[in-house]
PDB file of C-alpha atoms in Angstrom:
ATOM      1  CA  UNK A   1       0.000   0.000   0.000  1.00 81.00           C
ATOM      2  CA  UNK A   2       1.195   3.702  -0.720  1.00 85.00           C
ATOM      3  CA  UNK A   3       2.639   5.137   2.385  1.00 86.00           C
ATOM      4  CA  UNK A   4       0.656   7.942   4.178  1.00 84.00           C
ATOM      5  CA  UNK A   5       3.571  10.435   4.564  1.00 88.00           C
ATOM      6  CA  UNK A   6       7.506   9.865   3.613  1.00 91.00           C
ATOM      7  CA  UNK A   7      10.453  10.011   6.302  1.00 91.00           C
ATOM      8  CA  UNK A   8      11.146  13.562   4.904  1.00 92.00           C
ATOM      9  CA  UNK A   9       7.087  14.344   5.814  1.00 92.00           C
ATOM     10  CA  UNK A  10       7.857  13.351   9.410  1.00 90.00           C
ATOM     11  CA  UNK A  11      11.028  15.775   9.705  1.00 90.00           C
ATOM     12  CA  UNK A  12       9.510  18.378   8.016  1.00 92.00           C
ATOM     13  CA  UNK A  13       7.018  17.853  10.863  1.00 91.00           C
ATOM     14  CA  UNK A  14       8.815  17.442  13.469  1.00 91.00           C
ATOM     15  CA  UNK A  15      10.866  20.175  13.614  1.00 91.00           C
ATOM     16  CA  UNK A  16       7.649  22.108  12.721  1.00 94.00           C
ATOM     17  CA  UNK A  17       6.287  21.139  15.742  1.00 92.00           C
ATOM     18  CA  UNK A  18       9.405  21.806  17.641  1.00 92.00           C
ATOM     19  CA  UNK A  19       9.044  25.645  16.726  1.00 89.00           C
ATOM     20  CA  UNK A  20       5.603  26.212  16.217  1.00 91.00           C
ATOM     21  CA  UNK A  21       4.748  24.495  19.798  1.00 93.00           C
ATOM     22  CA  UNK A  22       7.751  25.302  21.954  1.00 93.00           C
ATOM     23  CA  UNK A  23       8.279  21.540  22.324  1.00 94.00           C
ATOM     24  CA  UNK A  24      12.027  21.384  21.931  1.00 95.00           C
ATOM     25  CA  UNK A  25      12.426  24.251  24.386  1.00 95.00           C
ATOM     26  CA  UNK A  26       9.725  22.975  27.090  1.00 95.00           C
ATOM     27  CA  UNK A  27      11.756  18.938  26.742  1.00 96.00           C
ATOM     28  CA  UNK A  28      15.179  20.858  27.358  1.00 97.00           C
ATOM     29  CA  UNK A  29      13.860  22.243  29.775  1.00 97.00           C
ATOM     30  CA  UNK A  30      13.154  19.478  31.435  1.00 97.00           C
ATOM     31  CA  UNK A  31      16.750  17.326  30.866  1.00 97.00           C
ATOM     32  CA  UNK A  32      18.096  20.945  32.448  1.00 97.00           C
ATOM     33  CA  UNK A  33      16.283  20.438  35.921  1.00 97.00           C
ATOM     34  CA  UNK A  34      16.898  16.761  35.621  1.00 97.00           C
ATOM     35  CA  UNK A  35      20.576  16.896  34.996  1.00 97.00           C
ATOM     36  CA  UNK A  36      21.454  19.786  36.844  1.00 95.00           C
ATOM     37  CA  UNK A  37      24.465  18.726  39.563  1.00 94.00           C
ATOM     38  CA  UNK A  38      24.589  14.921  38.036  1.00 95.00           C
ATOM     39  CA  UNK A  39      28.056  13.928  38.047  1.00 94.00           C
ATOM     40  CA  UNK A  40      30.197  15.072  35.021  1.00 90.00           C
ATOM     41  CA  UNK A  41      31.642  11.389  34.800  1.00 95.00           C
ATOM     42  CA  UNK A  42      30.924   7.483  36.126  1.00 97.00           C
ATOM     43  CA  UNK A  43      34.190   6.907  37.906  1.00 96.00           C
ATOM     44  CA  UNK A  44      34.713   3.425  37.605  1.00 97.00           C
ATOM     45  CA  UNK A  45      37.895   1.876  38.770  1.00 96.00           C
ATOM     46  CA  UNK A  46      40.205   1.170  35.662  1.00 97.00           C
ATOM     47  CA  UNK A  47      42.800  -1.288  34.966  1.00 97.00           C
ATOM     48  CA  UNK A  48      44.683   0.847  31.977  1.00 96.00           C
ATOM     49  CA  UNK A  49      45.142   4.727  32.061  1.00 94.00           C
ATOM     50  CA  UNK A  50      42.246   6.712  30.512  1.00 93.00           C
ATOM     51  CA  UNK A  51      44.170   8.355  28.013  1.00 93.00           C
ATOM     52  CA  UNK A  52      42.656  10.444  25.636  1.00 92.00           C
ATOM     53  CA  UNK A  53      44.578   8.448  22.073  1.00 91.00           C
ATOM     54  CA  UNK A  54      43.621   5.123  23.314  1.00 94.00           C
ATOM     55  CA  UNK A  55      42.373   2.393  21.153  1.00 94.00           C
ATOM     56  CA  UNK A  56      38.806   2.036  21.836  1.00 96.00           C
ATOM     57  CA  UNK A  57      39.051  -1.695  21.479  1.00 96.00           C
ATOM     58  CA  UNK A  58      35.820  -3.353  22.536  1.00 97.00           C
ATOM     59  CA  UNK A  59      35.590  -6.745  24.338  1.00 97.00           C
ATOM     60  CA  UNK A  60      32.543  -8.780  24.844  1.00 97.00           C
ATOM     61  CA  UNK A  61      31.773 -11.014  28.404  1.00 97.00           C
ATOM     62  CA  UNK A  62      27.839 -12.804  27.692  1.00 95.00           C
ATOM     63  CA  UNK A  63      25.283 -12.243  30.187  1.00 96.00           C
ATOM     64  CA  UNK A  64      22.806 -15.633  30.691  1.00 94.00           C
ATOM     65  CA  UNK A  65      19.034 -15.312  33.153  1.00 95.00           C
ATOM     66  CA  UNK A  66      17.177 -18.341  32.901  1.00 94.00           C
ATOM     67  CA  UNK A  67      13.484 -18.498  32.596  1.00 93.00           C
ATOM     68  CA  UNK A  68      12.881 -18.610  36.373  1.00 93.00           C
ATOM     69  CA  UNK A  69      15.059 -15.701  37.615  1.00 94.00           C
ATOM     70  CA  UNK A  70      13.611 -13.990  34.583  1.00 94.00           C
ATOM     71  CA  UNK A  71       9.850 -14.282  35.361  1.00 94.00           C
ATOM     72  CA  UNK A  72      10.311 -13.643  39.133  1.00 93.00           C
ATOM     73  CA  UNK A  73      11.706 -10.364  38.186  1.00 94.00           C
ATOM     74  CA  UNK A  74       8.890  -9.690  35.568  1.00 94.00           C
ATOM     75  CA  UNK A  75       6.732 -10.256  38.726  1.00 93.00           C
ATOM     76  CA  UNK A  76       8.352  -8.085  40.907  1.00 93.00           C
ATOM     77  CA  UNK A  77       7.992  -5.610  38.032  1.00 94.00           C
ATOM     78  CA  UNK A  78       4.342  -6.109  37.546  1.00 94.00           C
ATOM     79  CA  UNK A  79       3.708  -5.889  41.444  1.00 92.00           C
ATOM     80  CA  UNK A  80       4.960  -2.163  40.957  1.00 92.00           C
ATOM     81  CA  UNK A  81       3.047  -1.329  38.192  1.00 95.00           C
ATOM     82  CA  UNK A  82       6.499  -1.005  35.573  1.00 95.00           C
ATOM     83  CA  UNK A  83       8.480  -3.012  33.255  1.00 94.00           C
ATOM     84  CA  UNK A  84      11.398  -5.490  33.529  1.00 95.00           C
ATOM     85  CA  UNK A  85      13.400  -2.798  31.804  1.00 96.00           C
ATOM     86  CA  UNK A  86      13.022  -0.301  35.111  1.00 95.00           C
ATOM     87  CA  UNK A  87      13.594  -3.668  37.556  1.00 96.00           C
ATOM     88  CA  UNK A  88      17.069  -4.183  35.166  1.00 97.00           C
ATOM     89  CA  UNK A  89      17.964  -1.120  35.151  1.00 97.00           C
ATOM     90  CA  UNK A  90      17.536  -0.802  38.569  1.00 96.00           C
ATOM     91  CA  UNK A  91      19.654  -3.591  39.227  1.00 96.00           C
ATOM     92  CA  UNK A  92      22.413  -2.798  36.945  1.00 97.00           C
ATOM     93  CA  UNK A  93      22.469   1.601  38.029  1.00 97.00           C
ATOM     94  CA  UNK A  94      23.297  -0.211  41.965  1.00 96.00           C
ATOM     95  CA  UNK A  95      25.638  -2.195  39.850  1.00 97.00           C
ATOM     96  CA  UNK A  96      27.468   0.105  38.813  1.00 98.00           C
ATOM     97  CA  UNK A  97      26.921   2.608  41.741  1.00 97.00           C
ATOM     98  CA  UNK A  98      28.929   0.329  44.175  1.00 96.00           C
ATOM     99  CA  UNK A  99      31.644   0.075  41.535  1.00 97.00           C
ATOM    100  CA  UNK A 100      32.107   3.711  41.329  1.00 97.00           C
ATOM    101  CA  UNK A 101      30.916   4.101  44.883  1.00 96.00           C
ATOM    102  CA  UNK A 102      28.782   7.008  43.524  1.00 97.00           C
ATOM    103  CA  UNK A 103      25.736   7.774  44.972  1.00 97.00           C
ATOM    104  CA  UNK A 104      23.978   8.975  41.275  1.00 97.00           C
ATOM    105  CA  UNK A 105      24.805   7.054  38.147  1.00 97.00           C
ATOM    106  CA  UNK A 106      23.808   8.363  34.682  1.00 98.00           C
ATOM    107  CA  UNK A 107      23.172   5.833  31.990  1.00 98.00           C
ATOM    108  CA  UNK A 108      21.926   6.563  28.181  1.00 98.00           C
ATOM    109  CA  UNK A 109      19.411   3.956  26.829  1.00 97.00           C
ATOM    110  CA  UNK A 110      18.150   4.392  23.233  1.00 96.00           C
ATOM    111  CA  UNK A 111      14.683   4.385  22.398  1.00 95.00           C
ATOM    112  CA  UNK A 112      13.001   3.240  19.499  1.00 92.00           C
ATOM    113  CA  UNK A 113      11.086   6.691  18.483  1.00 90.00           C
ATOM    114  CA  UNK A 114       8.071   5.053  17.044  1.00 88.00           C
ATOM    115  CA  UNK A 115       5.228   6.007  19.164  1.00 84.00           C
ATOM    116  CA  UNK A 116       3.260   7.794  15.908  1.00 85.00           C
ATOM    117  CA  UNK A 117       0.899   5.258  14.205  1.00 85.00           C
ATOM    118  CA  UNK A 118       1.530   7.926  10.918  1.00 85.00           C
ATOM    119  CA  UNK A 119       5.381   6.481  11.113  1.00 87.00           C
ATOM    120  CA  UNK A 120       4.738   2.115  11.968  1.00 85.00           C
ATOM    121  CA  UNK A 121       5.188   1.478   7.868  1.00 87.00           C
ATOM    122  CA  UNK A 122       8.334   4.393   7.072  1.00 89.00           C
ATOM    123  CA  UNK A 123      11.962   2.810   6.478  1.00 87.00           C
ATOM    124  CA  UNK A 124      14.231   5.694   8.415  1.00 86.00           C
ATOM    125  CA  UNK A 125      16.303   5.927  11.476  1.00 89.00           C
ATOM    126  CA  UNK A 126      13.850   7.247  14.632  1.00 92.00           C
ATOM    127  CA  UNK A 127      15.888   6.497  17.186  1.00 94.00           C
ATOM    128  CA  UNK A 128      16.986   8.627  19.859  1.00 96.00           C
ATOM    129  CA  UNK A 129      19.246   8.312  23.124  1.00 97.00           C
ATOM    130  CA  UNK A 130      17.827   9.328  26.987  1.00 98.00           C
ATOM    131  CA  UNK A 131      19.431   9.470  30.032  1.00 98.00           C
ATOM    132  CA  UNK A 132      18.740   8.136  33.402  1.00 98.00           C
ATOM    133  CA  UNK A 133      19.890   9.597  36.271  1.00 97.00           C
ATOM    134  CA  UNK A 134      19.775   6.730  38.973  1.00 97.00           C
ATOM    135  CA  UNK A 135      19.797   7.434  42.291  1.00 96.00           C
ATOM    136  CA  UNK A 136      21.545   4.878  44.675  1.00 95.00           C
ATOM    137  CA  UNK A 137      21.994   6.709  47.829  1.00 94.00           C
ATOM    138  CA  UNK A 138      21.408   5.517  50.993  1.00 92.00           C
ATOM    139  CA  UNK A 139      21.699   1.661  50.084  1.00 88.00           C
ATOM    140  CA  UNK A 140      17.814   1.317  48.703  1.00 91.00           C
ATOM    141  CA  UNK A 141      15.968  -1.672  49.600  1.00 89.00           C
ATOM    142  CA  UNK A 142      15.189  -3.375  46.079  1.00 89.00           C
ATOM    143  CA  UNK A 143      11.595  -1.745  45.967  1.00 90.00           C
ATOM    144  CA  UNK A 144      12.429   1.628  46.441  1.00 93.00           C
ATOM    145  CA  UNK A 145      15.118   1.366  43.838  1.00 94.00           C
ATOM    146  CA  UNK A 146      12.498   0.004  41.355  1.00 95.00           C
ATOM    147  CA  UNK A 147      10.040   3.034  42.338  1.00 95.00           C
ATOM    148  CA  UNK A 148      13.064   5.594  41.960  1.00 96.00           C
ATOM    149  CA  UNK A 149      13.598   4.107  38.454  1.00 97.00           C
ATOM    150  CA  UNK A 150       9.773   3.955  37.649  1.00 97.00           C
ATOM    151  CA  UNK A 151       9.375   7.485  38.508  1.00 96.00           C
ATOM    152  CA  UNK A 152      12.807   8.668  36.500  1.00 96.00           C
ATOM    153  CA  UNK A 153      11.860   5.929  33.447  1.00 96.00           C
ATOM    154  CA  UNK A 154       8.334   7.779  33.118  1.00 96.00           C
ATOM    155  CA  UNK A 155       9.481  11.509  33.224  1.00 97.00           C
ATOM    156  CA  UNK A 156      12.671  10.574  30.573  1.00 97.00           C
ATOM    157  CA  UNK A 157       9.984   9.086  28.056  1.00 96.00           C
ATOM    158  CA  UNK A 158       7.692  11.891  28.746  1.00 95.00           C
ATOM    159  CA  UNK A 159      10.717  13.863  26.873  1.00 96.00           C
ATOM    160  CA  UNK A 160      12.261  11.812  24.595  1.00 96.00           C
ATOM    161  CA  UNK A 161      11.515  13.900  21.468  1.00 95.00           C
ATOM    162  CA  UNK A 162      14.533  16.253  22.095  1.00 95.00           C
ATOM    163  CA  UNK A 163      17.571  15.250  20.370  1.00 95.00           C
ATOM    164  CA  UNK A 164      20.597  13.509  22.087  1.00 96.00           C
ATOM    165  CA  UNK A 165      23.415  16.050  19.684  1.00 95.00           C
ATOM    166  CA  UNK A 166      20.635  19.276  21.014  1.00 95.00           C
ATOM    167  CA  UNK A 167      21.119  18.370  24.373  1.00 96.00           C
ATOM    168  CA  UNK A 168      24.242  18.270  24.730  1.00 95.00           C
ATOM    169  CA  UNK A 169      24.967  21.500  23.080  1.00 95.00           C
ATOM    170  CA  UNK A 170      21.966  22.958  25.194  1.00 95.00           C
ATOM    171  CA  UNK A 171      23.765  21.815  28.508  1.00 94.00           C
ATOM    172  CA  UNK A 172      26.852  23.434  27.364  1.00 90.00           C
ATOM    173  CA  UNK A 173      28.428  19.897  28.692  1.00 88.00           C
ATOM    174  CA  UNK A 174      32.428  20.061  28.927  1.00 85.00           C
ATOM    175  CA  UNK A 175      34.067  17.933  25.365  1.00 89.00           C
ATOM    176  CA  UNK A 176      36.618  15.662  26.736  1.00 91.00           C
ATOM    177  CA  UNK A 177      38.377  13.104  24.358  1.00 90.00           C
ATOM    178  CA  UNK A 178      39.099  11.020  27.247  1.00 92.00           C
ATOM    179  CA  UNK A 179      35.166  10.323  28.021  1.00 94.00           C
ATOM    180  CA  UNK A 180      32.048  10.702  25.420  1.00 95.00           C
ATOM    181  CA  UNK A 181      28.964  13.541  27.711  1.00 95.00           C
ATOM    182  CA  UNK A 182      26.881  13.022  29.698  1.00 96.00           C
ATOM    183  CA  UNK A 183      27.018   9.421  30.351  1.00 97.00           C
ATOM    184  CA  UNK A 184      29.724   6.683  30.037  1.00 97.00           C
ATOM    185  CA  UNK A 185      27.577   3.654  30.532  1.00 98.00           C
ATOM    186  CA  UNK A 186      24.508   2.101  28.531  1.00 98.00           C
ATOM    187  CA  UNK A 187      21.729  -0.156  29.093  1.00 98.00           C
ATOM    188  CA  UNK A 188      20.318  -1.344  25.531  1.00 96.00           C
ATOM    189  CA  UNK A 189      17.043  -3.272  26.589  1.00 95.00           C
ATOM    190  CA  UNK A 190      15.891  -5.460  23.437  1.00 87.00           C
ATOM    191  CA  UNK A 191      12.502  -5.875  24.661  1.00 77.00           C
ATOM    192  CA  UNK A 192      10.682  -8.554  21.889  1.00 69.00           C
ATOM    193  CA  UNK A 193      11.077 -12.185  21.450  1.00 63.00           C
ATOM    194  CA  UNK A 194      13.175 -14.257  18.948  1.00 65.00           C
ATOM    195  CA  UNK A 195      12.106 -14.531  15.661  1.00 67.00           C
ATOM    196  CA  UNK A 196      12.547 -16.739  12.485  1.00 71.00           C
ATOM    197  CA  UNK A 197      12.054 -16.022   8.778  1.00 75.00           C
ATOM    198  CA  UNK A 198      10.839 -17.719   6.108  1.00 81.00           C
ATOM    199  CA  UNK A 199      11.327 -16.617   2.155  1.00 84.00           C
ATOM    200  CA  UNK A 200      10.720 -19.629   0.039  1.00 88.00           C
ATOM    201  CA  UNK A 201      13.502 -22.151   0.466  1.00 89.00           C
ATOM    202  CA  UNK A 202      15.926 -19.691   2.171  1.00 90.00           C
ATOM    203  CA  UNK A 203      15.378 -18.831   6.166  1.00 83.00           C
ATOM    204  CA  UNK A 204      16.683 -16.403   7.874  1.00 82.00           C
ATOM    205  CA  UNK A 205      17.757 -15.704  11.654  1.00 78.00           C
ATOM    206  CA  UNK A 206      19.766 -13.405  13.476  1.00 74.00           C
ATOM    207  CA  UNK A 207      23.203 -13.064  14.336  1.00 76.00           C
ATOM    208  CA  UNK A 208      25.161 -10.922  17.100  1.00 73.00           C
ATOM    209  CA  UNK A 209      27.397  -8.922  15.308  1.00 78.00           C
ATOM    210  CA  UNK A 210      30.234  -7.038  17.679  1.00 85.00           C
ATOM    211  CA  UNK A 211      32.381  -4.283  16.187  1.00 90.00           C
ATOM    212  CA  UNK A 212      35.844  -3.852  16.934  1.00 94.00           C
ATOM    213  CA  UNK A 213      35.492  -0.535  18.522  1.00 95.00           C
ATOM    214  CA  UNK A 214      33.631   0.131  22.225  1.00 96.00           C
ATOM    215  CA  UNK A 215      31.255   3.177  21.852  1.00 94.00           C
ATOM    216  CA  UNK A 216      31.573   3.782  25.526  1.00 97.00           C
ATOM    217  CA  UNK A 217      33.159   2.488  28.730  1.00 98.00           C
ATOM    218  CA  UNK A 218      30.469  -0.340  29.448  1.00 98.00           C
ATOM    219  CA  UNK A 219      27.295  -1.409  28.138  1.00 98.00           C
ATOM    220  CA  UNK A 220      25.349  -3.912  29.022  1.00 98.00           C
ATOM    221  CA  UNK A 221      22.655  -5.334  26.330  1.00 96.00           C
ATOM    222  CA  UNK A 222      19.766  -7.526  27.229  1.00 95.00           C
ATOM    223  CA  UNK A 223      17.553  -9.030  25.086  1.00 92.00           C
ATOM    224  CA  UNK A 224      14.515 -12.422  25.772  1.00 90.00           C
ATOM    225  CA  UNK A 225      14.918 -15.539  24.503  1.00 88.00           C
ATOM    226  CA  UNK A 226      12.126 -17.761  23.402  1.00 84.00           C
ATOM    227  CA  UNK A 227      12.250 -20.091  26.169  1.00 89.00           C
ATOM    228  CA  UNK A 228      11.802 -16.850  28.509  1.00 89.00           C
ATOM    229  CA  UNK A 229      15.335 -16.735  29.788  1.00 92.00           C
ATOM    230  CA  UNK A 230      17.182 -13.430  28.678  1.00 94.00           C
ATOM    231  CA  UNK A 231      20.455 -13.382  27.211  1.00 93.00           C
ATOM    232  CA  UNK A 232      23.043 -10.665  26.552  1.00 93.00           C
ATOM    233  CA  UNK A 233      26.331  -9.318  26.670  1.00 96.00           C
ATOM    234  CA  UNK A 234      28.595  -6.515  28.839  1.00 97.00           C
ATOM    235  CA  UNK A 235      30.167  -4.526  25.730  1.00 97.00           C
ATOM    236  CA  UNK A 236      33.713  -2.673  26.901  1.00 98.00           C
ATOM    237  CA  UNK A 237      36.553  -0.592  26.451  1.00 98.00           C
ATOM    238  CA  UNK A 238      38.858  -2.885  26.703  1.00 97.00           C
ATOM    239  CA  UNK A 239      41.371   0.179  26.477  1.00 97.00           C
ATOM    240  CA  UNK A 240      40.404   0.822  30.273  1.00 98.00           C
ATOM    241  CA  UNK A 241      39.696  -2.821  31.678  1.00 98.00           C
ATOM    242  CA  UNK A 242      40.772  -6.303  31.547  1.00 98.00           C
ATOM    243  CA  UNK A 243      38.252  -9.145  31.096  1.00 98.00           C
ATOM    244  CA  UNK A 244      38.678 -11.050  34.196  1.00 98.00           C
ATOM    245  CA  UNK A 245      37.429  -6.975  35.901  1.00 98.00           C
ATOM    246  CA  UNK A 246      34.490  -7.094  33.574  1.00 98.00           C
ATOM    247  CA  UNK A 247      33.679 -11.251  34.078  1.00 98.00           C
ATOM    248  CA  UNK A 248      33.467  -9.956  38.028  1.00 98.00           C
ATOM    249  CA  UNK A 249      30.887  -6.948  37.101  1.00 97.00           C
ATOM    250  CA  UNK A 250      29.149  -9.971  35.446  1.00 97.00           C
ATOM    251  CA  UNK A 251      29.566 -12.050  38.365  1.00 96.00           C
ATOM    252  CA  UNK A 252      27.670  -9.092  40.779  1.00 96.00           C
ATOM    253  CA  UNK A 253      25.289  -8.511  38.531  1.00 96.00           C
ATOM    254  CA  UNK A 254      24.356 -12.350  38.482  1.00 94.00           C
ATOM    255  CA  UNK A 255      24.180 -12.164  42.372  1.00 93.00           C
ATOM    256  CA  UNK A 256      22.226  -8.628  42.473  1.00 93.00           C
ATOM    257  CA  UNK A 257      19.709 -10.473  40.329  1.00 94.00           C
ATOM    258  CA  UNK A 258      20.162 -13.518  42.794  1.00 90.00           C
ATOM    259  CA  UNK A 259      19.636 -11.315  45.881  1.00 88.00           C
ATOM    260  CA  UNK A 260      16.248  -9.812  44.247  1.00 85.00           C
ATOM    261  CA  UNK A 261      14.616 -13.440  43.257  1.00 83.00           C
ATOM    262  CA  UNK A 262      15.132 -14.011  47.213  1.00 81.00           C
ATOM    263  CA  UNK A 263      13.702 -10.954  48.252  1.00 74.00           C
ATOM    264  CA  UNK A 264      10.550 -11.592  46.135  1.00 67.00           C
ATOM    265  CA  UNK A 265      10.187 -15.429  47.490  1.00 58.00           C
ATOM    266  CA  UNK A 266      10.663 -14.374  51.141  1.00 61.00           C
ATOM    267  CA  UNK A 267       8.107 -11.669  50.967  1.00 55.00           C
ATOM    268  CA  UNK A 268       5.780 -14.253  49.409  1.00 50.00           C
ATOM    269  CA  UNK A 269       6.431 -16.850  51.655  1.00 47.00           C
TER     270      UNK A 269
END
């Protein structure tokens, strides 16, 4: 069927809208209060100098949650009215809070940009990157970590129209070659199940495919398998740590994830 508008329609539009309505300005805005006194950089220990030239090299440690960790945590989700993405990200902003021994972590996660029903059928790159700021302080009980996130997760998609690249330059953020702004850590949530292809005699399935170069100092990708375990992978700059550090983040993030399936059973019980 003919498409109702083109990916040039939808720009056009968009930044239309952005002028026309204030949008843009009222969404800065926003990432101004919610950003203002985060900290500049996640200071995670290192095993190599941060130098500014360094290679970039990426290295790859897999991530495995069977099916039973998995759905206890989608029920410990559901009991708080939010996703397993805020539970995860929970999990992995204490993570990564008790590396650093920061109280506040900030961590980019990209969303998908599709939330027109004008734009399902268009071909064209919609995606855009938000920031969380995660707030660790105080050593949070499980729940209130999950209702931090919930309420943080909620207010960043309520404003995810402004532009990563705008942001930045809006927050007049300090350029450092030794650290990309704003955040140095991501959480890339894959949030639909395997799937197969058919055409004919030839089928089709998907393959991981890592590149040679880290785009920041750690990210950790999750995605569900179809026998409702997750799977995934801790992406880093392997320029700044060795794999046995990064098999050890694994390792706490296993037992984090541990720790919250006996919270949940103990409450039941």
């Amino acid at each position: 069927s003919p498409l109702a508008v083109s990916y040039s329609d939808y720009a056009y539009w968009q930044r239309d809208w952005f002028e026309e309505s204030k949008e843009l300005e009222r969404q800065l805005s926003y990432w101004r209060a919610a950003l203002s006194g985060a900290p500049d950089v996640l200071s995670l220990p290192t095993d190599y100098g941060r130098k500014a030239d360094r290679s970039r090299r990426a290295g790859y440690v897999p991530v495995q949650i069977d099916g039973k960790t998995t759905a206890v945590l989608e029920a410990l989700a559901q009991s708080h009215g939010t996703t397993l993405f805020a539970v995860l990200m929970g999990l992995y902003g204490a993570l990564l809070g008790r590396l650093s021994r920061q109280d506040e972590v900030l961590i980019g996660f990209p969303v998908a940009g599709r939330d027109r029903r004008e734009i399902e059928d268009l071909i064209g790159f919609f995606v855009n990157t938000l920031v969380l700021r995660v707030d660790v302080s105080g050593g949070p009980r499980v729940f209130d970590l999950i209702e931090r996130v919930k309420e943080r997760t909620l207010e960043a998609l309520s404003h995810q129209d402004a532009p990563f690249d705008r942001l930045v330059e809006d927050l007049a953020v300090e350029r450092s070659l030794s650290h990309t702004p704003l955040f140095q850590a991501m959480f890339a949530w894959l949030d639909q199940a395997e799937t197969t292809f058919k055409l004919g005699e030839a089928s089709l399935e998907g393959l991981e495919a890592q590149l040679p170069t880290s785009k920041f100092d750690v990210t950790l990708s999750l995605g569900r398998k179809a026998d409702g375990s997750l799977e995934g992978i801790f992406e880093y700059d392997a320029s700044l740590f060795s794999e046995r550090t990064v098999r050890s983040w694994s390792d706490q993030f296993s037992r984090l994830l541990a720790g919250c399936v006996e919270s949940e059973a103990r409450l039941i019980g």
